[in-house]
XYZ file of C-alpha atoms in Angstrom:
731
model
C 0.000 0.000 0.000
C 1.022 3.632 -0.367
C 1.422 5.996 2.644
C -0.772 9.109 2.538
C -1.661 12.140 4.661
C -4.540 11.845 7.165
C -7.616 13.397 5.500
C -9.044 15.329 8.560
C -7.892 16.714 11.921
C -10.575 14.692 13.725
C -9.163 11.462 12.296
C -5.636 12.536 13.394
C -6.818 12.478 17.011
C -8.085 8.866 16.779
C -4.537 7.361 16.758
C -5.711 5.070 13.921
C -4.314 4.540 10.442
C -7.071 5.459 7.931
C -7.889 3.159 4.976
C -10.568 2.655 2.349
C -13.472 0.441 3.385
C -12.757 -1.599 0.224
C -9.345 -2.668 1.632
C -9.898 -3.275 5.386
C -12.536 -2.994 8.103
C -12.601 -0.517 11.061
C -11.131 -1.944 14.257
C -8.736 -4.335 12.515
C -5.086 -4.344 13.621
C -2.306 -4.349 11.048
C 1.497 -4.416 10.903
C 3.071 -1.814 8.684
C 6.512 -2.884 7.459
C 8.589 0.145 6.391
C 11.921 -1.629 5.994
C 12.881 -5.321 6.335
C 13.774 -4.725 10.018
C 11.092 -2.174 11.025
C 7.478 -3.119 11.728
C 4.810 -0.996 13.412
C 1.376 -2.093 14.666
C -1.654 0.169 14.066
C -5.389 -0.083 14.542
C -7.230 1.003 11.350
C -10.314 3.096 10.708
C -12.134 3.437 7.371
C -13.045 6.689 5.650
C -14.652 7.303 2.246
C -12.112 9.973 1.235
C -9.164 7.535 1.282
C -8.574 5.912 -2.100
C -8.147 2.124 -2.301
C -4.524 0.983 -2.005
C -3.605 3.942 0.248
C -3.110 4.024 4.032
C -3.207 7.480 5.688
C -1.204 8.461 8.794
C -1.240 11.522 11.048
C 1.923 13.615 11.461
C 2.883 12.072 14.908
C 2.433 8.581 13.425
C 4.600 9.423 10.399
C 7.299 10.866 12.691
C 7.264 7.784 14.919
C 7.380 5.247 12.063
C 9.689 7.367 9.854
C 7.176 7.438 6.966
C 7.047 9.835 4.048
C 4.059 10.649 1.811
C 3.823 8.232 -1.150
C 6.171 5.662 0.432
C 5.382 2.016 -0.403
C 4.743 -0.064 2.740
C 3.887 -3.701 3.339
C 0.624 -4.099 5.306
C -0.527 -7.357 6.904
C -3.167 -8.404 9.425
C -2.082 -8.593 13.086
C -3.847 -10.690 15.717
C -3.332 -10.072 19.445
C -2.855 -12.955 21.898
C -5.271 -11.695 24.541
C -3.842 -13.981 27.234
C -0.457 -12.237 26.988
C -0.870 -8.924 25.179
C -3.657 -7.076 27.000
C -2.351 -3.893 28.622
C -2.385 -4.036 32.439
C -0.658 -0.693 33.004
C 0.773 1.820 30.573
C 2.982 4.791 31.474
C 2.671 7.774 29.151
C 4.812 10.900 29.037
C 2.670 13.995 28.483
C 3.296 17.619 27.485
C 1.460 20.442 25.745
C 1.466 19.862 21.986
C 2.320 23.498 21.275
C 4.497 25.526 23.640
C 2.497 28.710 22.993
C -0.673 27.063 24.356
C 0.822 26.294 27.788
C -1.035 27.329 30.938
C -0.593 26.890 34.681
C -4.011 25.307 35.361
C -3.850 21.935 37.124
C -5.078 18.951 35.105
C -6.667 15.989 36.870
C -4.733 12.916 35.725
C -7.479 10.552 36.970
C -10.084 12.148 34.688
C -7.496 12.274 31.918
C -6.860 8.512 32.270
C -10.600 7.719 32.130
C -10.988 9.884 29.004
C -7.940 8.251 27.390
C -9.291 4.695 27.890
C -12.684 5.777 26.505
C -11.135 7.379 23.414
C -8.598 4.651 22.629
C -10.336 1.483 23.844
C -9.449 -1.670 21.903
C -6.517 0.002 20.133
C -2.933 -1.187 19.665
C -0.123 0.652 21.456
C 3.643 0.215 21.232
C 6.498 1.457 23.430
C 7.925 4.792 22.061
C 4.699 5.404 20.095
C 3.747 9.069 19.677
C 0.158 10.369 19.483
C -2.023 13.429 20.038
C -4.653 13.522 22.801
C -7.443 16.070 23.207
C -8.582 16.848 26.760
C -10.532 19.883 28.057
C -10.174 21.574 24.637
C -6.384 21.364 24.882
C -4.116 19.272 22.674
C -1.404 17.213 24.343
C 1.510 15.342 22.794
C 1.922 11.846 24.256
C 4.705 9.274 24.119
C 4.285 5.694 25.398
C 7.136 5.017 27.864
C 6.341 1.619 29.301
C 3.745 -1.181 28.930
C 2.997 -3.967 31.435
C 0.927 -6.982 30.403
C -2.240 -7.745 32.310
C -1.949 -10.688 34.683
C -3.446 -13.698 32.850
C -5.029 -14.980 36.085
C -7.198 -11.829 36.251
C -8.466 -12.508 32.715
C -9.490 -16.008 33.871
C -11.374 -14.514 36.853
C -8.834 -15.736 39.395
C -6.870 -13.912 42.107
C -3.928 -11.878 40.783
C -0.598 -13.708 40.918
C 1.362 -10.456 41.288
C 3.697 -11.201 38.371
C 4.549 -8.203 36.186
C 5.721 -8.664 32.617
C 6.945 -5.918 30.311
C 5.786 -6.042 26.664
C 6.531 -3.911 23.587
C 3.056 -4.059 21.977
C -0.266 -4.292 23.793
C -4.024 -3.937 23.353
C -5.868 -1.288 25.378
C -8.886 -2.757 27.235
C -11.517 -1.234 29.511
C -9.787 -2.131 32.799
C -6.260 -1.138 31.750
C -4.472 1.362 34.005
C -3.011 4.515 32.491
C -0.344 6.489 34.354
C 0.653 9.958 33.178
C 4.128 11.373 33.753
C 4.970 14.950 32.968
C 7.777 15.444 30.423
C 11.037 16.556 32.029
C 11.049 20.162 30.817
C 7.265 20.598 30.776
C 5.414 23.327 32.690
C 2.266 21.195 32.816
C 0.728 20.805 36.284
C -0.789 17.380 37.014
C -2.884 16.445 40.031
C -4.432 13.158 41.036
C -3.246 9.611 41.644
C -2.647 8.661 37.988
C 0.164 11.157 37.518
C 3.089 8.944 38.551
C 3.825 5.328 39.118
C 7.569 5.043 39.442
C 9.129 4.740 42.879
C 9.758 8.287 43.997
C 13.312 9.264 44.735
C 13.417 9.806 48.471
C 14.120 13.373 49.529
C 16.511 12.106 52.221
C 19.971 11.298 50.913
C 20.507 7.504 51.395
C 24.180 8.041 52.350
C 23.238 10.349 55.214
C 24.921 9.611 58.548
C 24.780 11.946 61.564
C 28.186 11.000 62.965
C 30.036 11.232 59.644
C 28.555 14.687 59.180
C 29.978 15.741 62.548
C 26.688 16.336 64.358
C 26.161 15.094 67.894
C 23.751 15.813 70.710
C 20.978 17.077 68.428
C 18.941 13.882 67.927
C 15.798 15.291 69.566
C 16.008 18.536 67.582
C 16.526 16.670 64.301
C 13.538 14.401 64.896
C 11.373 17.423 65.672
C 12.505 19.223 62.496
C 11.848 16.036 60.498
C 8.330 15.780 61.873
C 7.467 19.391 61.123
C 9.477 20.274 58.024
C 10.079 17.106 56.003
C 7.185 14.694 56.657
C 5.080 16.337 53.924
C 8.015 16.186 51.483
C 8.727 12.480 52.116
C 5.097 11.359 51.542
C 3.828 10.732 47.985
C 2.549 14.036 46.519
C -0.917 12.680 45.721
C -1.568 11.855 49.408
C -0.266 15.290 50.418
C -2.614 16.898 47.875
C -5.606 14.904 49.093
C -4.917 16.125 52.636
C -4.656 19.715 51.397
C -1.298 19.887 53.157
C 1.228 22.646 52.459
C 4.957 22.187 52.845
C 6.780 24.022 55.624
C 8.796 26.814 54.014
C 10.805 28.181 56.929
C 12.768 26.918 59.938
C 14.113 29.247 62.634
C 17.053 27.916 64.680
C 17.968 29.887 67.793
C 19.990 29.317 70.944
C 23.305 30.089 72.650
C 26.427 30.589 70.495
C 28.446 27.471 69.678
C 25.611 24.938 70.032
C 25.505 23.885 66.361
C 22.927 26.108 64.616
C 25.081 26.896 61.582
C 26.412 23.322 61.462
C 22.877 21.936 61.586
C 21.652 24.207 58.778
C 24.669 23.319 56.639
C 24.079 19.584 57.136
C 20.335 19.802 56.388
C 21.383 20.863 52.875
C 23.654 17.810 52.535
C 21.042 15.527 54.032
C 18.405 16.348 51.408
C 18.437 15.491 47.720
C 18.056 19.157 46.856
C 19.805 21.951 44.978
C 23.074 23.223 46.472
C 22.040 25.402 49.448
C 22.610 29.146 49.181
C 24.271 30.322 52.392
C 24.085 34.055 53.043
C 25.189 36.061 56.076
C 22.651 38.668 57.133
C 24.961 41.709 56.814
C 25.952 40.707 53.229
C 22.427 41.534 52.053
C 22.667 45.191 53.055
C 23.872 47.683 50.437
C 24.387 51.442 50.626
C 22.506 52.065 47.351
C 18.722 52.498 47.434
C 16.878 49.330 46.390
C 19.998 47.145 46.151
C 19.355 45.354 49.459
C 15.886 44.329 48.239
C 17.356 43.284 44.862
C 19.810 41.002 46.717
C 16.849 39.247 48.391
C 15.111 38.828 45.008
C 18.266 37.278 43.487
C 18.269 34.586 46.191
C 14.794 33.434 45.161
C 15.191 33.946 41.368
C 16.311 30.354 40.592
C 13.456 28.832 42.589
C 10.901 31.113 40.864
C 12.198 30.305 37.394
C 12.199 26.543 38.082
C 8.700 26.580 39.549
C 7.361 28.379 36.454
C 9.111 25.863 34.209
C 8.536 22.594 36.086
C 5.689 23.333 38.505
C 5.247 20.638 41.153
C 8.231 18.711 39.737
C 10.609 21.485 40.748
C 13.456 20.467 43.069
C 13.802 21.849 46.583
C 15.793 25.091 46.888
C 17.349 25.748 50.312
C 18.316 29.284 51.376
C 20.218 29.617 54.669
C 20.329 32.988 56.472
C 23.045 33.214 59.130
C 22.706 36.062 61.676
C 19.145 36.749 60.533
C 18.667 39.410 63.216
C 21.058 41.672 61.241
C 18.445 42.223 58.506
C 15.086 41.250 60.012
C 14.750 43.493 63.047
C 11.317 44.639 64.190
C 9.968 47.120 61.646
C 9.656 50.696 62.837
C 12.372 50.340 65.496
C 15.375 51.503 63.461
C 17.089 54.630 64.766
C 17.947 55.818 61.230
C 15.283 57.351 59.009
C 16.229 55.384 55.861
C 14.000 52.401 56.723
C 16.322 49.995 54.821
C 15.740 47.169 57.311
C 11.967 47.593 56.988
C 11.962 47.254 53.193
C 14.295 44.227 53.357
C 11.889 42.532 55.794
C 8.947 43.403 53.504
C 10.746 41.917 50.482
C 11.587 38.720 52.374
C 7.990 38.354 53.599
C 6.589 38.704 50.078
C 9.037 36.141 48.667
C 8.477 33.448 51.317
C 4.699 33.709 51.531
C 3.448 36.554 49.365
C 0.728 36.698 46.695
C 2.857 34.621 44.276
C 3.998 32.079 46.803
C 6.700 29.519 46.058
C 6.278 25.893 47.089
C 9.792 24.681 46.236
C 11.776 26.589 48.869
C 13.000 25.931 52.394
C 14.385 28.989 54.172
C 16.497 28.337 57.279
C 17.192 31.304 59.549
C 19.652 31.333 62.457
C 20.041 33.813 65.284
C 21.215 34.171 68.870
C 18.592 36.888 69.426
C 15.094 35.671 68.448
C 13.609 38.573 70.427
C 14.892 41.016 67.765
C 13.189 39.303 64.799
C 10.066 40.911 63.284
C 6.866 39.173 64.446
C 5.456 38.855 60.912
C 8.327 36.511 59.978
C 7.499 34.128 62.818
C 3.910 33.336 61.892
C 2.845 29.986 60.308
C 3.576 29.932 56.580
C 6.899 31.736 57.031
C 9.413 30.718 59.720
C 6.869 28.233 60.992
C 9.159 25.760 62.775
C 10.980 27.460 65.666
C 13.625 25.215 67.194
C 15.859 26.016 70.158
C 19.305 24.469 69.761
C 20.233 24.437 73.435
C 23.288 23.272 75.375
C 23.848 19.509 74.942
C 22.955 17.144 77.777
C 25.344 14.450 79.009
C 24.338 11.953 76.303
C 24.829 14.662 73.679
C 28.259 15.562 75.085
C 29.304 11.896 74.816
C 28.304 11.941 71.121
C 30.131 15.230 70.431
C 33.344 14.154 72.197
C 33.215 10.782 70.396
C 32.958 12.565 67.027
C 35.911 14.847 67.789
C 38.139 12.026 69.110
C 37.235 9.369 66.495
C 40.228 10.103 64.265
C 42.679 10.007 67.185
C 41.181 6.719 68.325
C 41.463 5.143 64.861
C 45.205 6.029 64.683
C 45.830 4.953 68.313
C 46.684 8.496 69.432
C 44.149 8.504 72.292
C 45.486 6.980 75.519
C 43.459 4.121 77.067
C 42.932 6.117 80.296
C 40.724 8.693 78.491
C 37.106 7.982 79.432
C 34.672 9.903 77.221
C 31.796 9.363 79.684
C 33.867 10.832 82.527
C 34.733 13.874 80.390
C 31.049 14.296 79.464
C 30.098 14.253 83.161
C 32.778 16.875 83.953
C 31.823 19.246 81.118
C 28.415 20.411 82.317
C 26.994 23.314 80.258
C 29.747 23.123 77.647
C 28.522 23.963 74.155
C 29.534 21.874 71.122
C 32.124 24.499 70.108
C 33.616 24.526 73.626
C 33.881 20.721 73.621
C 35.703 20.886 70.285
C 37.965 23.553 71.804
C 38.622 21.272 74.783
C 39.785 18.463 72.476
C 42.045 20.895 70.585
C 43.515 22.233 73.858
C 44.244 18.678 75.056
C 45.915 17.900 71.727
C 48.122 21.004 71.955
C 49.084 20.111 75.553
C 50.092 16.613 74.417
C 52.075 17.959 71.448
C 53.814 20.520 73.655
C 55.381 17.681 75.665
C 57.325 16.591 72.573
C 58.811 19.968 71.674
C 62.447 20.577 72.656
C 62.956 24.100 73.979
C 66.643 24.551 73.111
C 68.203 27.485 71.228
C 65.766 26.581 68.426
C 62.274 25.180 68.896
C 62.113 21.729 67.348
C 60.104 18.524 67.670
C 61.670 15.528 69.379
C 60.943 13.080 66.549
C 61.874 9.959 68.541
C 59.285 10.685 71.217
C 56.767 12.284 68.832
C 56.107 8.923 67.209
C 54.804 7.701 70.581
C 52.526 10.747 70.982
C 49.285 10.041 72.845
C 46.666 12.386 74.281
C 46.090 11.332 77.894
C 43.463 11.920 80.553
C 45.725 14.432 82.333
C 45.882 16.501 79.103
C 42.096 16.710 79.040
C 41.817 17.489 82.757
C 44.514 20.175 82.538
C 42.678 21.844 79.632
C 39.389 21.511 81.505
C 40.729 23.329 84.565
C 42.913 25.938 82.879
C 42.104 26.533 79.209
C 38.454 26.123 78.289
C 35.722 27.591 80.480
C 32.045 27.358 79.487
C 30.306 30.652 78.697
C 27.136 29.337 80.375
C 28.860 27.518 83.177
C 30.344 28.051 86.606
C 33.198 30.503 86.927
C 34.792 29.213 90.130
C 36.949 32.323 90.509
C 33.716 34.300 90.583
C 32.556 32.922 93.917
C 35.754 31.425 95.395
C 36.953 34.976 96.265
C 33.996 35.297 98.643
C 34.894 32.138 100.564
C 38.692 32.072 100.305
C 39.036 31.641 104.106
C 36.274 29.067 104.298
C 33.130 29.294 106.434
C 33.688 29.767 110.201
C 30.989 27.723 111.898
C 30.926 29.679 115.166
C 27.566 28.302 116.263
C 24.156 26.863 115.464
C 22.977 29.918 113.439
C 25.603 29.272 110.741
C 24.891 25.524 110.671
C 21.132 26.171 110.387
C 21.640 28.519 107.407
C 23.756 25.926 105.565
C 21.205 23.188 106.363
C 18.372 25.385 105.060
C 20.432 26.078 101.957
C 20.856 22.336 101.349
C 17.079 21.830 101.635
C 16.451 24.614 99.097
C 18.980 23.041 96.706
C 17.196 19.676 96.942
C 13.813 21.353 96.450
C 15.049 23.084 93.291
C 16.575 19.867 91.908
C 13.795 17.436 92.681
C 10.480 19.282 92.795
C 8.558 19.693 89.542
C 6.053 21.959 91.275
C 8.634 24.634 92.139
C 11.030 25.144 89.214
C 11.829 28.592 90.668
C 13.056 28.911 94.287
C 14.092 32.352 95.593
C 15.603 32.880 99.071
C 16.726 36.107 100.732
C 19.610 36.086 103.240
C 19.300 39.183 105.427
C 21.234 40.392 108.432
C 23.474 43.188 109.752
C 26.496 44.310 107.688
C 29.553 42.017 107.705
C 27.712 39.052 109.211
C 28.762 36.774 106.279
C 25.692 36.828 104.021
C 27.615 36.909 100.728
C 30.037 34.186 101.887
C 27.137 31.926 102.938
C 25.299 32.609 99.637
C 28.482 31.716 97.710
C 28.927 28.577 99.840
C 25.330 27.429 99.213
C 25.814 28.084 95.473
C 29.060 26.084 95.468
C 27.501 23.192 97.400
C 24.635 23.009 94.897
C 27.063 21.758 92.188
C 24.702 23.308 89.626
C 26.257 23.569 86.150
C 25.429 27.297 85.918
C 26.338 29.606 88.819
C 26.534 33.379 88.392
C 26.914 36.144 90.972
C 25.148 39.367 90.056
C 27.241 41.826 92.040
C 27.219 45.663 92.237
C 31.005 45.763 91.930
C 30.695 44.559 88.307
C 28.327 47.410 87.471
C 30.225 50.428 88.750
C 29.537 53.393 86.496
C 26.678 51.676 84.632
C 23.655 53.747 83.681
C 20.280 52.541 84.909
C 19.410 51.001 81.518
C 22.838 49.338 81.192
C 22.468 47.921 84.701
C 19.003 46.516 83.880
C 20.354 44.903 80.706
C 23.321 43.372 82.567
C 21.023 41.896 85.244
C 18.587 40.643 82.586
C 21.438 38.952 80.677
C 22.448 37.008 83.811
C 18.865 35.737 84.237
C 18.441 35.010 80.497
C 21.670 32.990 80.476
C 20.488 31.091 83.562
C 17.345 30.032 81.666
C 19.486 28.295 79.013
C 20.848 25.756 81.507
C 19.002 22.759 82.987
C 19.975 23.710 86.564
C 21.047 27.254 87.462
C 21.867 29.271 90.551
C 21.967 33.090 90.529
C 23.260 35.048 93.550
C 21.936 38.620 93.606
C 24.380 40.213 96.045
C 23.875 43.417 98.063
C 20.469 44.263 96.590
C 20.299 47.758 98.119
C 23.590 48.646 96.367
C 22.176 47.389 93.040
C 19.191 49.660 93.642
C 21.476 52.684 94.375
C 19.697 53.096 97.708
C 20.916 55.756 100.166
C 19.029 56.860 103.308
C 19.762 60.530 102.646
C 17.015 61.721 100.439
C 16.058 58.846 100.293
C 17.051 57.867 96.754
C 16.943 54.621 94.775
C 16.666 53.461 91.143
C 13.062 52.599 90.384
C 14.034 51.250 86.929
C 16.380 48.625 88.434
C 13.834 47.844 91.170
C 11.091 47.105 88.628
C 13.483 44.986 86.523
C 14.492 42.936 89.586
C 10.872 42.478 90.691
C 9.984 41.061 87.263
C 13.078 38.843 86.933
C 12.855 37.422 90.479
C 9.294 36.221 89.792
C 9.881 35.011 86.203
C 9.703 31.220 86.086
C 12.313 29.472 83.878
C 11.207 27.634 80.688
C 9.719 24.159 80.974
C 12.282 21.555 82.021
C 14.681 24.135 83.526
C 15.223 24.819 87.255
C 16.464 28.061 88.855
C 17.622 28.847 92.424
C 17.949 32.557 93.288
C 19.825 33.652 96.436
C 19.561 37.329 97.356
C 21.488 39.140 100.102
C 20.677 42.428 101.850
C 21.564 44.389 104.979
C 18.389 46.506 104.770
C 15.414 44.207 105.065
C 13.274 47.140 106.211
C 13.997 49.022 102.973
C 13.100 46.011 100.798
C 9.916 45.631 102.842
C 8.887 49.184 101.966
C 9.731 48.587 98.304
C 7.447 45.494 98.361
C 10.373 43.360 97.281
C 10.200 40.737 100.044
C 7.145 39.209 98.335
C 9.367 38.252 95.372
C 11.268 35.779 97.608
C 9.686 32.507 98.671
C 11.561 32.500 101.988
C 13.769 34.767 104.112
C 16.632 33.580 106.320
C 18.050 35.816 109.050
C 21.835 35.698 109.589
C 22.854 37.132 112.991
C 26.154 38.477 114.252
C 28.123 36.712 117.016
C 25.955 37.449 120.019
C 27.438 35.605 123.041
C 30.848 35.206 124.561
C 30.623 31.471 123.996
C 30.142 32.001 120.266
C 33.057 34.441 120.242
C 35.303 31.847 121.919
C 34.219 29.217 119.361
C 34.842 31.622 116.491
C 38.316 32.573 117.749
C 39.270 28.944 118.248
C 38.142 28.056 114.707
C 39.882 31.184 113.430
C 43.216 30.328 115.062
C 42.868 26.520 114.975
C 44.036 26.322 118.629
C 42.395 26.541 122.081
C 43.686 30.038 123.007
C 41.775 31.599 125.919
C 42.787 31.322 129.567
C 40.216 30.190 132.094
C 39.684 33.715 133.450
C 39.193 35.221 129.950
C 36.852 32.417 128.962
C 34.752 32.783 132.138
C 34.541 36.505 131.587
C 33.553 36.204 127.900
C 30.951 33.496 128.403
C 28.933 35.833 130.603
C 29.073 38.635 128.012
C 26.172 39.560 125.677
C 27.441 41.255 122.511
C 26.965 41.667 118.732
C 30.266 41.124 116.983
C 30.652 41.144 113.195
C 33.128 38.753 111.575
C 35.735 41.378 110.515
C 36.275 42.139 114.244
C 37.602 38.624 114.833
C 40.964 39.821 113.552
C 41.424 42.562 116.201
C 40.284 40.079 118.882
C 42.851 37.649 117.591
C 45.581 40.304 117.806
C 44.533 41.030 121.425
C 45.409 37.452 122.235
C 49.029 38.122 121.339
C 49.281 40.683 124.187
C 50.036 40.066 127.871
C 47.303 38.916 130.230
C 46.495 42.196 131.984
C 46.373 44.342 128.850
C 44.441 41.712 126.948
C 41.410 41.843 129.268
C 41.331 45.645 129.094
C 41.481 45.588 125.293
C 38.745 42.932 125.107
C 36.492 45.110 127.273
C 37.165 48.096 125.036
C 36.324 46.133 121.845
C 33.166 44.667 123.347
C 32.057 48.113 124.497
C 32.568 49.408 120.944
C 30.308 46.633 119.692
C 27.504 47.686 122.026
C 27.763 44.824 124.460
């Protein structure tokens, strides 16, 4: 027969070869042999305009079979073996036939599949076949990608055997399954279950491993981010669409410096099968020229916008990471300058993440140490929806981090057997991930320093260097001398207050320390009272600060800070409030914290002449003393004052849950005990002791020194001097 052009456009859409009714009948299947090695199977349709001896093909059919008009072809009948050649499932690649007729409307692939089976029922299809399909008044170009034969047991009315067999040529039947796949570069948007069949590439990189990536102690945070940010991206898109679920577009990571925010954001990019993340530091966005800062934001999102327009739902995930987000996204309307640059940058970012033309192929990760500075509009759902605190690692987390940083040394046998990672983790309370890494580096440098010869030239002792090992003593030395945690206990801070120890001159001192121990246990163990505040009050120089420091030391809490007036000399009222607030904010970042607020009346700038005090600092203290720590955190506050009456008038005593009175030495017996503890020897004669035991007095601790010096004098003068000192103390 001779190849001809299809007579009408309607016949072109039937996917049939058109013949004269004198040659063949409608519905027959034929093989068309173009060359000795090339055969193509078509279903035929008759039409009166086709002359006998001719067979007409549409343009897609001619392109597929490589036919030209007037070409001689060999045509023969073709019979399908319905037990093996019925189509069970057919995957078809689809795109708009003409690029100029593209639109962004979603097309329901389920309805499309039903229409396809209705139009092309009982027709022959071959792998790689091309055809035109009309749906919703739009023309689509199709290409058959894959055909699976129908299970023969189903045709016999039996239960499916589950065997799948690929075939090259098949017959479309009423219960065949049609799956549409969008062409790679197509902008077509498909919805519905029949839009994909292939196993989806998982969004999580299969080679992902937390420890290899150098992340430790963040298991809980990662699982929470997975649940919120990636669950919708891991599920098949059709299920997500049926739920009406939108992907999370923004994650905000905040917390103390050095806890792994930047590391975590960097590794999220590696963990996902996504485009290379764009990492941008907040200050880099800002530009001195008008409009350039906003243009920089637009450039970050340009690739994602272009890909979404081109590929629609098939677009890959674009990750944009903002480090130091607070530099560009401060609260609008708070800038001191009149330019309003920050405000317009925030507006531009808001419109890009979740504006009128919203993108669905982005994940924006913001990081900051100051979440309180970020504009509220950025924090609502739809923008930075997932807010995750990356806090200080717990003991299990510290074990993971130290293991990661010592793995290489262990593999090359450079870590001594006496190094116990669990012991180090227990000793490094409130150390951040960066500080733990610094600790390992400090221990390494200590170990290397042992093998350096300090002669006229500095050189390495190569003989001993080959036996280099980092030992437990290297770690302990670095722990005590080199690396101190920013949110930990600065021992020098409170050891100055108790350098001479606590002189237990009587029951009052013992009772205070016992009460302090009870308050420590209450803070540690009670879930009902996460905040415990105690006020130590008494006359000047009775030892309040020393006892507060002793109680804080005995608590063994990982965070201990003393808020002292001596550190705030010359501060303005606002600066003083901010310094006090920072101490309390830092305390809330630790699991167990103790804050000593020393000499409260000095913090308040109180003087009896006037009287004058700082109301701003008073109000700040009243708020902070009553502010409960976040859930899961415990805080013990110890205040000291010599003017309980003043705090009573300021209504500050109500902020403390309990008040403990600390007296001066009030009897001769207590004075004798104090002097004996002070000098470590029994020093008083019988006559002096008898005289002192009958004496009522009020002696502050600094006066123990003059009493002690009296004891160096001769007997007669000593008694006279004692009497004089006691008289001065109002005995």
